[in-house]
Each structure stands twice: as C-alpha cells, then as structure tokens.
mmCIF file of C-alpha atoms in Angstrom:
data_model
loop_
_atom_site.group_PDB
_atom_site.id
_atom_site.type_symbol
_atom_site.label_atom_id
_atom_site.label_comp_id
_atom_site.label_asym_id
_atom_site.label_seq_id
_atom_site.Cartn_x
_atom_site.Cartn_y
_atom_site.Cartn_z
ATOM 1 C CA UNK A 1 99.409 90.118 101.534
ATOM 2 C CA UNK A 2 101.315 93.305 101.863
ATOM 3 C CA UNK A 3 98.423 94.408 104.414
ATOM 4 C CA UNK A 4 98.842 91.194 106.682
ATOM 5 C CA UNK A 5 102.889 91.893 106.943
ATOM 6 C CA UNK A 6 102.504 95.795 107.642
ATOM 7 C CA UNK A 7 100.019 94.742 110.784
ATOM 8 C CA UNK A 8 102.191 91.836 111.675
ATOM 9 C CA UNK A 9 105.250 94.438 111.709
ATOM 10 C CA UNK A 10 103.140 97.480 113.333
ATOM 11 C CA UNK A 11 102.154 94.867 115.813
ATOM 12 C CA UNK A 12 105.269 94.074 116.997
ATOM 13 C CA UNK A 13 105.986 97.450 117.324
ATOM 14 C CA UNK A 14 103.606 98.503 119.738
ATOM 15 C CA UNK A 15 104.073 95.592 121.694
ATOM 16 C CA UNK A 16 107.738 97.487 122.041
ATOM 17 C CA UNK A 17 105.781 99.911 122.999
ATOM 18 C CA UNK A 18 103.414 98.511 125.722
ATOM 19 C CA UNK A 19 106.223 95.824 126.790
ATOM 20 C CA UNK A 20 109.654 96.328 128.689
ATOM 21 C CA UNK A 21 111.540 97.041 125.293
ATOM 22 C CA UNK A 22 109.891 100.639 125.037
ATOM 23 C CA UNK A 23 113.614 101.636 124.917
ATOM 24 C CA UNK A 24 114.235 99.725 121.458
ATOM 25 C CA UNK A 25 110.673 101.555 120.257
ATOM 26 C CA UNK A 26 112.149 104.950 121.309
ATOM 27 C CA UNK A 27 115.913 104.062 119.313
ATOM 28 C CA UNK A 28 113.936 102.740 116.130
ATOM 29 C CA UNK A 29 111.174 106.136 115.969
ATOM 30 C CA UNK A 30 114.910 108.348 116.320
ATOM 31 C CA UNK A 31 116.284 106.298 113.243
ATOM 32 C CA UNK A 32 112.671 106.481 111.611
ATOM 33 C CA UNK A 33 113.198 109.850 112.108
ATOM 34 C CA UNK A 34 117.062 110.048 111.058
ATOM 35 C CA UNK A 35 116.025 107.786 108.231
ATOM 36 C CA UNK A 36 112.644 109.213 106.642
ATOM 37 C CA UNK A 37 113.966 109.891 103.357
ATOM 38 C CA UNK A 38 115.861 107.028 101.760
ATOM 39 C CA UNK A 39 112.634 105.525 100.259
ATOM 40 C CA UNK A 40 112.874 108.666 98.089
ATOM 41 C CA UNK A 41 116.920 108.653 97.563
ATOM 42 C CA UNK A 42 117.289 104.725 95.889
ATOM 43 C CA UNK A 43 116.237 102.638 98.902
ATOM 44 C CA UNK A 44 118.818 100.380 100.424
ATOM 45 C CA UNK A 45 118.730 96.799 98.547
ATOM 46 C CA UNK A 46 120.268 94.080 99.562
ATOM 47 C CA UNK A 47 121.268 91.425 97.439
ATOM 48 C CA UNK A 48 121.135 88.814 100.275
ATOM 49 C CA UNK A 49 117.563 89.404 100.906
ATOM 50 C CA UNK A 50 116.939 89.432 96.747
ATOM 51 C CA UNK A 51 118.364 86.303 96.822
ATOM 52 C CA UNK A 52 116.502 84.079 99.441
ATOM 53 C CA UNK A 53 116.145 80.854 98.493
ATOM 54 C CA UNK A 54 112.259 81.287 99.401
ATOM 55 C CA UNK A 55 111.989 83.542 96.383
ATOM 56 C CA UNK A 56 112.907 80.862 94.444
ATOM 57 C CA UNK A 57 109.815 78.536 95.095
ATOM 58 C CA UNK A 58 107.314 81.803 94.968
ATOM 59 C CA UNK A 59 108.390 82.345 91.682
ATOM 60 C CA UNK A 60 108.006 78.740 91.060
ATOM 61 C CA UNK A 61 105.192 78.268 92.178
ATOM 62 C CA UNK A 62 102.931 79.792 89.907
ATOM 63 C CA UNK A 63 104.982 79.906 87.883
ATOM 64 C CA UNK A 64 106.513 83.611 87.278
ATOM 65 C CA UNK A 65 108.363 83.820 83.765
ATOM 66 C CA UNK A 66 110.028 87.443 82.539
ATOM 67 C CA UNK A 67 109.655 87.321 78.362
ATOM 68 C CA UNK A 68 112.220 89.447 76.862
ATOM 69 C CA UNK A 69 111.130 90.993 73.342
ATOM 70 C CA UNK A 70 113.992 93.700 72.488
ATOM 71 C CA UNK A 71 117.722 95.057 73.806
ATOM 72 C CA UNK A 72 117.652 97.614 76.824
ATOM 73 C CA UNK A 73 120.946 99.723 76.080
ATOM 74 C CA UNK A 74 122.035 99.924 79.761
ATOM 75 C CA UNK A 75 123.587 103.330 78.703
ATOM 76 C CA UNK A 76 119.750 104.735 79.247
ATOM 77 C CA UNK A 77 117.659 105.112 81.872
ATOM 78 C CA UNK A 78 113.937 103.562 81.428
ATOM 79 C CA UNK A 79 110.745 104.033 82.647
ATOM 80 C CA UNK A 80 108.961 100.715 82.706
ATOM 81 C CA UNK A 81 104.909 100.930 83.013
ATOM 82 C CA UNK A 82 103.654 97.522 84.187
ATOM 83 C CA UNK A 83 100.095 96.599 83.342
ATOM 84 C CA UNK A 84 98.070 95.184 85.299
ATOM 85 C CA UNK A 85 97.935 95.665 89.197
ATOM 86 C CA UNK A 86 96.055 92.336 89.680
ATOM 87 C CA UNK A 87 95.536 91.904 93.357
ATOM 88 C CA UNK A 88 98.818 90.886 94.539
ATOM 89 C CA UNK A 89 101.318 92.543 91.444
ATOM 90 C CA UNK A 90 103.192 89.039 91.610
ATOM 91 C CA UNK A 91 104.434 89.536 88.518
ATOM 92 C CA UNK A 92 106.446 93.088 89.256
ATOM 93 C CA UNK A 93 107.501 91.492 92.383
ATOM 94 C CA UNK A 94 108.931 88.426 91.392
ATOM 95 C CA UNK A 95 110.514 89.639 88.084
ATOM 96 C CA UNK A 96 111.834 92.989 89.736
ATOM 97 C CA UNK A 97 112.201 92.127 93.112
ATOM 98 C CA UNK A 98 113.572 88.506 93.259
ATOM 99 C CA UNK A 99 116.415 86.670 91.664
ATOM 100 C CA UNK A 100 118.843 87.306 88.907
ATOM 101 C CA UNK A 101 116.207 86.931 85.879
ATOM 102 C CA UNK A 102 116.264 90.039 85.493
ATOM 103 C CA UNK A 103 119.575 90.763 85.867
ATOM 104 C CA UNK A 104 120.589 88.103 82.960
ATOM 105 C CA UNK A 105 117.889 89.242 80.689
ATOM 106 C CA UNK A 106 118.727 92.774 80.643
ATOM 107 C CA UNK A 107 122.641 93.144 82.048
ATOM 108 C CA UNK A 108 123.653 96.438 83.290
ATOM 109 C CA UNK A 109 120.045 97.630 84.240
ATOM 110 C CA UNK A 110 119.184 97.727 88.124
ATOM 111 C CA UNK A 111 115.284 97.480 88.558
ATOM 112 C CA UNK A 112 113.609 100.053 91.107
ATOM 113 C CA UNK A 113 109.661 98.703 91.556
ATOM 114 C CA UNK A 114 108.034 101.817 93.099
ATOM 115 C CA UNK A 115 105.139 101.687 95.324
ATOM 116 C CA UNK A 116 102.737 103.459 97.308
ATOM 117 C CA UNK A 117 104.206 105.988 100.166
ATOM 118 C CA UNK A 118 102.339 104.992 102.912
ATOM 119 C CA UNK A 119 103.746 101.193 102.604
ATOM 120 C CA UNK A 120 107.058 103.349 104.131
ATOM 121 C CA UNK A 121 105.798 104.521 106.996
ATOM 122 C CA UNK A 122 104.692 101.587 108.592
ATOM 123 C CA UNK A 123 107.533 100.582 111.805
ATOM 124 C CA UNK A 124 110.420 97.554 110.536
ATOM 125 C CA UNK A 125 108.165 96.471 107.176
ATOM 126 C CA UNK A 126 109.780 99.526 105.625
ATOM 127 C CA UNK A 127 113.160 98.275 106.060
ATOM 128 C CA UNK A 128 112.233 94.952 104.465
ATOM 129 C CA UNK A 129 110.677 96.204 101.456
ATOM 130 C CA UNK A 130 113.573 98.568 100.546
ATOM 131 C CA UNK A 131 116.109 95.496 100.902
ATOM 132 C CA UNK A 132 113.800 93.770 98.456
ATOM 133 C CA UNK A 133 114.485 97.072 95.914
ATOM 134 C CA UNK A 134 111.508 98.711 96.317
ATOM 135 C CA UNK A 135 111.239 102.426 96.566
ATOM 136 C CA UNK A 136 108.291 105.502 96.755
ATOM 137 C CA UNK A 137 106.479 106.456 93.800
ATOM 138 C CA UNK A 138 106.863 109.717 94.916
ATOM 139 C CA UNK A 139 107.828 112.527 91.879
ATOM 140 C CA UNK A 140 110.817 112.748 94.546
ATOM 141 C CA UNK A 141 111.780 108.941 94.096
ATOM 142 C CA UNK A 142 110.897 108.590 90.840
ATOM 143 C CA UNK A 143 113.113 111.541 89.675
ATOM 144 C CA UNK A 144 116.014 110.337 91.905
ATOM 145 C CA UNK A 145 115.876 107.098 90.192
ATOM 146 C CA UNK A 146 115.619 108.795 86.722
ATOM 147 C CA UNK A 147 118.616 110.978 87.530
ATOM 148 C CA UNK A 148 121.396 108.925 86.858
ATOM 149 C CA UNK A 149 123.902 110.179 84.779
ATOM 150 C CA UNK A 150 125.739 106.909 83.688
ATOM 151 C CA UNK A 151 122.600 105.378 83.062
ATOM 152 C CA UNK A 152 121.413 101.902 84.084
ATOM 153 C CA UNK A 153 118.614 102.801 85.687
ATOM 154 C CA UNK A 154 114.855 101.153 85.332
ATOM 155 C CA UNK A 155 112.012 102.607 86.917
ATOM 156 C CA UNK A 156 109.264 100.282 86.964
ATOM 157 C CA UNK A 157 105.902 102.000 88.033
ATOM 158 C CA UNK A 158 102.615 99.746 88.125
ATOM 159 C CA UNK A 159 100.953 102.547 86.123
ATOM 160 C CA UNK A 160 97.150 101.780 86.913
ATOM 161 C CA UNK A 161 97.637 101.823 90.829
ATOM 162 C CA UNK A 162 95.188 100.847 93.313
ATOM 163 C CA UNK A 163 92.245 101.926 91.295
ATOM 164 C CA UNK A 164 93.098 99.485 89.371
ATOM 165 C CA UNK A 165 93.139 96.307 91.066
ATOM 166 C CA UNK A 166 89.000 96.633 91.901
ATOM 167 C CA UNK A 167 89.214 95.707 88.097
ATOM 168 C CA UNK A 168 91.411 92.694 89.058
ATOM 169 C CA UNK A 169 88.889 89.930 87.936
ATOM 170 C CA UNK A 170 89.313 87.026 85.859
ATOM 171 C CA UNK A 171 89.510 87.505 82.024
ATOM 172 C CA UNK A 172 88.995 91.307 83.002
ATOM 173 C CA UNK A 173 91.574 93.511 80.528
ATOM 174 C CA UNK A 174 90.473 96.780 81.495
ATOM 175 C CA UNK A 175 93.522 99.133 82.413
ATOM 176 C CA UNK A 176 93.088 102.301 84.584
ATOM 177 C CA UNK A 177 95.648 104.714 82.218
ATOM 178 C CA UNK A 178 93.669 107.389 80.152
ATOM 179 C CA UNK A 179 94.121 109.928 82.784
ATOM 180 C CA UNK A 180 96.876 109.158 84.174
ATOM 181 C CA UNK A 181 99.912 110.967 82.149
ATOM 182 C CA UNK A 182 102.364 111.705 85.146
ATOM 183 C CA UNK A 183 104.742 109.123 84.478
ATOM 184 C CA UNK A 184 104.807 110.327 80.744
ATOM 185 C CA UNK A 185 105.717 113.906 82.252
ATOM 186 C CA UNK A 186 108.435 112.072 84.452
ATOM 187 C CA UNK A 187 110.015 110.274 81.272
ATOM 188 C CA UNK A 188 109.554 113.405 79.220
ATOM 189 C CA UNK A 189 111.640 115.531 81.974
ATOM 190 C CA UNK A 190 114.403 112.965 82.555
ATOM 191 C CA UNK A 191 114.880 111.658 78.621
ATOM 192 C CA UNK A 192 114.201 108.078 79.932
ATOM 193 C CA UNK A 193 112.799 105.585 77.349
ATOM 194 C CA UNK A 194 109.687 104.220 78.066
ATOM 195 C CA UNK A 195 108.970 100.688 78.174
ATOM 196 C CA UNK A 196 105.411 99.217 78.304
ATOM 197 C CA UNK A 197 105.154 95.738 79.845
ATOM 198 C CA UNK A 198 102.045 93.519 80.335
ATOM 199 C CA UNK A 199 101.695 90.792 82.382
ATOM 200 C CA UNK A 200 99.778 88.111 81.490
ATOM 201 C CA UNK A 201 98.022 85.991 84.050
ATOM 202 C CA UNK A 202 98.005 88.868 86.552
ATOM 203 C CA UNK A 203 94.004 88.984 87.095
ATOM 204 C CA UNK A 204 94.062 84.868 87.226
ATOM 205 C CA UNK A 205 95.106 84.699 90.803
ATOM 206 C CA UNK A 206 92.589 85.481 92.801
ATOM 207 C CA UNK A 207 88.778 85.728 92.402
ATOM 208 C CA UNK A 208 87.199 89.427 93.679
ATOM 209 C CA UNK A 209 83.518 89.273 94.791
ATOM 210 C CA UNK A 210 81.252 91.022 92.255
ATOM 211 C CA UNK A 211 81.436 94.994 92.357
ATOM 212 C CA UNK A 212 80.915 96.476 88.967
ATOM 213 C CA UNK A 213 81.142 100.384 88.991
ATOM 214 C CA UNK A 214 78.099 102.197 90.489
ATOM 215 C CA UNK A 215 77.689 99.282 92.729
ATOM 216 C CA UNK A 216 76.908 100.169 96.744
ATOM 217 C CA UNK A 217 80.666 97.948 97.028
ATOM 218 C CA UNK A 218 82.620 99.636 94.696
ATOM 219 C CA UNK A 219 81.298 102.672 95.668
ATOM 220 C CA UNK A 220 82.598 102.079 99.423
ATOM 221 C CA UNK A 221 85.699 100.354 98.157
ATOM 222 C CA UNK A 222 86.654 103.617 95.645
ATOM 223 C CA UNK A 223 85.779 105.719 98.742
ATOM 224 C CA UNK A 224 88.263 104.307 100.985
ATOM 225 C CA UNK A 225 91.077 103.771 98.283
ATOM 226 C CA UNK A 226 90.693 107.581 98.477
ATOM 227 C CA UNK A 227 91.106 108.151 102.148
ATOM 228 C CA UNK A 228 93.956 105.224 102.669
ATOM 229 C CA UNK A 229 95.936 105.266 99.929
ATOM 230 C CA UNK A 230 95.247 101.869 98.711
ATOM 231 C CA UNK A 231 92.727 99.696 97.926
ATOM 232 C CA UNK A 232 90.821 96.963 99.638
ATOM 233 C CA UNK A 233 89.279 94.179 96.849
ATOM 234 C CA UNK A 234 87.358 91.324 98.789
ATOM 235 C CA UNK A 235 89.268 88.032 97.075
ATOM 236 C CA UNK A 236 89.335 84.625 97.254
ATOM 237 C CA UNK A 237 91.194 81.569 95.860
ATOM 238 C CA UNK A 238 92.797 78.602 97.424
ATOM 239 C CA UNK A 239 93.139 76.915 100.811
ATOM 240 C CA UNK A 240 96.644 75.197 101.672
ATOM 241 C CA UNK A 241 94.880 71.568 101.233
ATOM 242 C CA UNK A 242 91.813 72.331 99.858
ATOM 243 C CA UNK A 243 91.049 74.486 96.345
ATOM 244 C CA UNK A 244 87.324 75.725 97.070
ATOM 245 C CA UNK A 245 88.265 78.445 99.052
ATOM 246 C CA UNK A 246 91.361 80.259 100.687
ATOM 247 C CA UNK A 247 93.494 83.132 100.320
ATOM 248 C CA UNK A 248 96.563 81.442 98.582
ATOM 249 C CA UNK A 249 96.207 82.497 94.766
ATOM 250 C CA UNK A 250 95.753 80.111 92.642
ATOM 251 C CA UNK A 251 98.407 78.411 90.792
ATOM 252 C CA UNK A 252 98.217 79.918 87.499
ATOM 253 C CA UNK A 253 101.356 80.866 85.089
ATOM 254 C CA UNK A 254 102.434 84.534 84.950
ATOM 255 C CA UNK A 255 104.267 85.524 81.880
ATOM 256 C CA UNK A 256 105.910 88.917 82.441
ATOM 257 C CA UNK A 257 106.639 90.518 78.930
ATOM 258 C CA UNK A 258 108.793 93.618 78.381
ATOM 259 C CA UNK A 259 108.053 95.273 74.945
ATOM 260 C CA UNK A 260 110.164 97.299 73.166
ATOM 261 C CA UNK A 261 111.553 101.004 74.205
ATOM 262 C CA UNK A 262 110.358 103.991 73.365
ATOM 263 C CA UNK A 263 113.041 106.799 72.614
ATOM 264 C CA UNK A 264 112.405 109.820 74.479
ATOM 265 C CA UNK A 265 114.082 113.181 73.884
ATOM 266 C CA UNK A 266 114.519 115.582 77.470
ATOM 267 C CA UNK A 267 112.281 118.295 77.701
ATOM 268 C CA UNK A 268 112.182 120.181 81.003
ATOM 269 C CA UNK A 269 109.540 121.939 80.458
ATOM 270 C CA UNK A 270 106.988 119.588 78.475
ATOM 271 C CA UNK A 271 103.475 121.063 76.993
ATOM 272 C CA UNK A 272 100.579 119.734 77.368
ATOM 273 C CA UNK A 273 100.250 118.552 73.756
ATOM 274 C CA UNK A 274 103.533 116.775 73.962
ATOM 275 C CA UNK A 275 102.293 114.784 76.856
ATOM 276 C CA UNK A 276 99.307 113.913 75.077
ATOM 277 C CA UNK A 277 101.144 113.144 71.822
ATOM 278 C CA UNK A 278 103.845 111.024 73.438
ATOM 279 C CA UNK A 279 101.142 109.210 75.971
ATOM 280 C CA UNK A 280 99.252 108.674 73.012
ATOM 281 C CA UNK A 281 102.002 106.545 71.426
ATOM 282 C CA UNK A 282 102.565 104.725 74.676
ATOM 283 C CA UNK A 283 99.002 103.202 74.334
ATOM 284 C CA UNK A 284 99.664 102.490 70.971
ATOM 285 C CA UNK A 285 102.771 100.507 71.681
ATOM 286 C CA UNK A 286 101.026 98.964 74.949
ATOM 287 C CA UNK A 287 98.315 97.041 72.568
ATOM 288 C CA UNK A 288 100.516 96.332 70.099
ATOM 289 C CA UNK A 289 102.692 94.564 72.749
ATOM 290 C CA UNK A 290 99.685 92.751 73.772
ATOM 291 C CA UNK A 291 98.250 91.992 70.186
ATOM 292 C CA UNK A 292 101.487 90.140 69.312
ATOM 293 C CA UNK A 293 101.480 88.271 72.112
ATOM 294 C CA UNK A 294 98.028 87.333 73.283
ATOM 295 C CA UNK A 295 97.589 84.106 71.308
ATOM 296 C CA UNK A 296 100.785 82.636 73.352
ATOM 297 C CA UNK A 297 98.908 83.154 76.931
ATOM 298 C CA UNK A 298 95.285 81.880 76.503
ATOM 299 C CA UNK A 299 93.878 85.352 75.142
ATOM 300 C CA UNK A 300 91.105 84.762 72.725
ATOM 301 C CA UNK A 301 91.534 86.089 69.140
ATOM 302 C CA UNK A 302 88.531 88.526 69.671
ATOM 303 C CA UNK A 303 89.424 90.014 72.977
ATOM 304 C CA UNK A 304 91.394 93.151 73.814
ATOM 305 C CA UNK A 305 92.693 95.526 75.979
ATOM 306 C CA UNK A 306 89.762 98.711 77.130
ATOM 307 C CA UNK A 307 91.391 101.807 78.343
ATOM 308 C CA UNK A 308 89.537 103.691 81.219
#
C-alpha cells in the first residue's frame, strides 16, 4: 500500500518535471533540500490530517481495537516495540496514527510510529506521512523523540522490520527479535520504559504465496529487502466485490494490546551484558503479554510465540 502511494507521489513529480510546472519541481527539490531533516527532529503532525473522517471507516473496517492493560505515567518517556509487522502494520497505523484512541487511553502521551528512512525521501509522500505522525527510525529520530525532558513521549518502533513481514502468513507467530537489541540500547541510553505490544490479527490480512526460508523466493525476496530497504511479500486477499482474490485485506479484527512498562534506569554507556540482561526480560514480558491474552483472540491453547 505504502509502495503504490510513494509511485503515485514520485509520479506526479516527474511529470513536474517533464511538464510546464518544472518550476514548482525546482521550488519543492530547494525545500526538500531546506527541509531534509525534520523526519529526524519530531516530524510535523497535523491533527487535521489525524483526524480525517476516512480514518474513521479504515479503522472500522476491520475492525482496529487498542486494548489497554496498565497506566502509562505521562511523566516518562516510552519505548513501545510492536509485534508483528504483518504486511500492511494496520494495527500501528491505525492505533498510532489515526484518531483520538490513543489519546483517551493513555492521556498526556503523544505517539511517534517510526519507519523506514527511505519512505522520506520519496517527493510530496514524505510530507503526508509526517502529518500522519510518523517519523525515521533513524538512532537520530529515535533519540530526538526519546529526549524529552518533560516527558510524554512514546516511541513506537515495529521491532521485527521488514524481515519480518516475509513471515507475515496466517496463524504464523514467528517474530524476527533475537538479534535485534538496538532499540534495547536506545531505551537503556535515554531511561525510557519499555513497553511490549502485540497485535493480534496482524498476519490475518492478507495471504503471502508460499516461501519458507531456503526457498529460491525467499531467497530473492531477503536479497532485495537488503538492497531496498524494505521488503516485497507477494500477497493476496480480497477484491472490492468479490472475496477470491484482490488486494484489499481481508476483513478480519485487529486487537492492538499494550502490556505493561518496563522501568528502565539511564545508562549512557550500557555493556553488553546489560543489553542482553534487560532484552532478555523484554522477551519475557513480550510472551507473557501474549500468554494472558491469547485465549481472547482465537489463539489455540497449545500455540505460541517462536523467536528467530
């Protein structure tokens, strides 16, 4: 989804290019230019744009819920890790991204969803998604987020990435997170809390053709997710008046829940051991979060989460 709006947007801008408007092309690649950082200093949301009433019926539509479980003191900062990446992260956008649920649940807390870099360098779509409140998952951004003095501040990182949604089959609980410890070292440095959150449903929406690891198509798709940035799973779900087959996902229920924090102490200068020790507890708390809370969402008794 995010692909089709970046080549509808870089479309339109080399038809600026090509057309009689080169003028407005020129005037937008100065404020580019003028403008490169701000995906790594907060963004620029606006609350009009969080707001649209078209939000409202994507969040609806599946429908998107955001389960509270414990308090968020907004005198903290937090780092939220959201698990899964599914194929289309509806659940971080819709909770994070759109609407005031969040803002009721958790009052005095201003979401930051980071994403991949390269989604910010791609002509007028970077402008949207920063009104929407997303931001780079840069160390840069992440850091800037984390910074705030007053507190108030939730960084919400989808912590298995790209990798992660080649994995983004139906019923599949497999989480990309055993090597990945930055985001422990970023909480460590900055004292924010950590927060695991998993959302169930994620993987339901779409249906990825068959490419178990080793396979010639993962092996291609892996391949390019290193050269690009991102991933490219081959899905299917839903037409607009037909269910057999389409690129709509399917309508199945998302239930967003956000566990409870864990307290973390500043340490500039973290060891190796104490990123181990503290990621260690974050996986802990991350399956205990989705032990308690399976049963509600369709998880079978006997099934849990595998850590890669």
């Amino acid at each position: 989804l995010l692909c089709l709006v970046a080549e509808f947007c870089c479309g339109f801008f080399v038809i600026l290019i090509l057309g009689n408007f080169w003028f407005l092309a020129v005037l937008y690649l100065l404020w580019l230019y003028v403008d490169w950082e701000t995906p790594c200093a907060g963004g620029r949301r606006s609350q009009w744009v969080r707001s649209w009433t078209v939000w409202k019926y994507f969040r609806e539509y599946f429908p998107i819920h955001l389960i509270k479980t414990s308090e968020l003191n907004p005198n903290h900062n937090y780092l939220l890790g959201f698990h899964p990446h599914g194929v289309l992260v509806a659940g971080a956008f819709g909770n994070f991204c759109t609407g005031p649920t969040f803002k009721n649940l958790f009052p005095g807390l201003t979401p930051y969803l980071h994403i991949t870099p390269i989604w910010f360098g791609c002509p007028f779509f970077r402008e949207y998604i920063m009104t929407a409140g997303m931001v780079s998952a840069s160390k840069e951004s992440v850091s800037y987020v984390l910074n705030n003095e007053g507190g108030g501040h939730a960084s919400v990182i989808v912590i298995g990435g790209a990798e992660e949604s080649l994995n983004a089959h139906p019923g599949s609980l497999t989480l990309n997170i055993l090597k990945r410890k930055g985001f422990i070292k970023m909480a460590l440095k900055h004292g924010a809390h950590l927060v695991p959150v998993f959302s169930f449903g994620e993987n339901e929406l779409f249906k990825q053709v068959a490419n178990p690891k080793g396979s010639r198509l993962r092996t291609v798709q892996e391949k390019l997710q290193k050269i690009m940035g991102f991933a490219l799973p081959l899905f299917h779900a839903r037409g607009v008046f037909q269910y057999s087959f389409g690129l709509i996902p399917y309508r199945q229920p998302i239930h967003t829940v956000v566990g409870s924090p864990i307290p973390v102490k500043q340490n500039l200068n973290p060891t190796t051991e104490e990123i181990d020790q503290l990621h260690a507890l974050y996986l802990q708390k991350l399956k205990k979060l989705f032990e308690e809370h399976k049963s509600n969402y369709g998880i079978p008794e006997h099934k849990s989460l595998i850590f890669e």
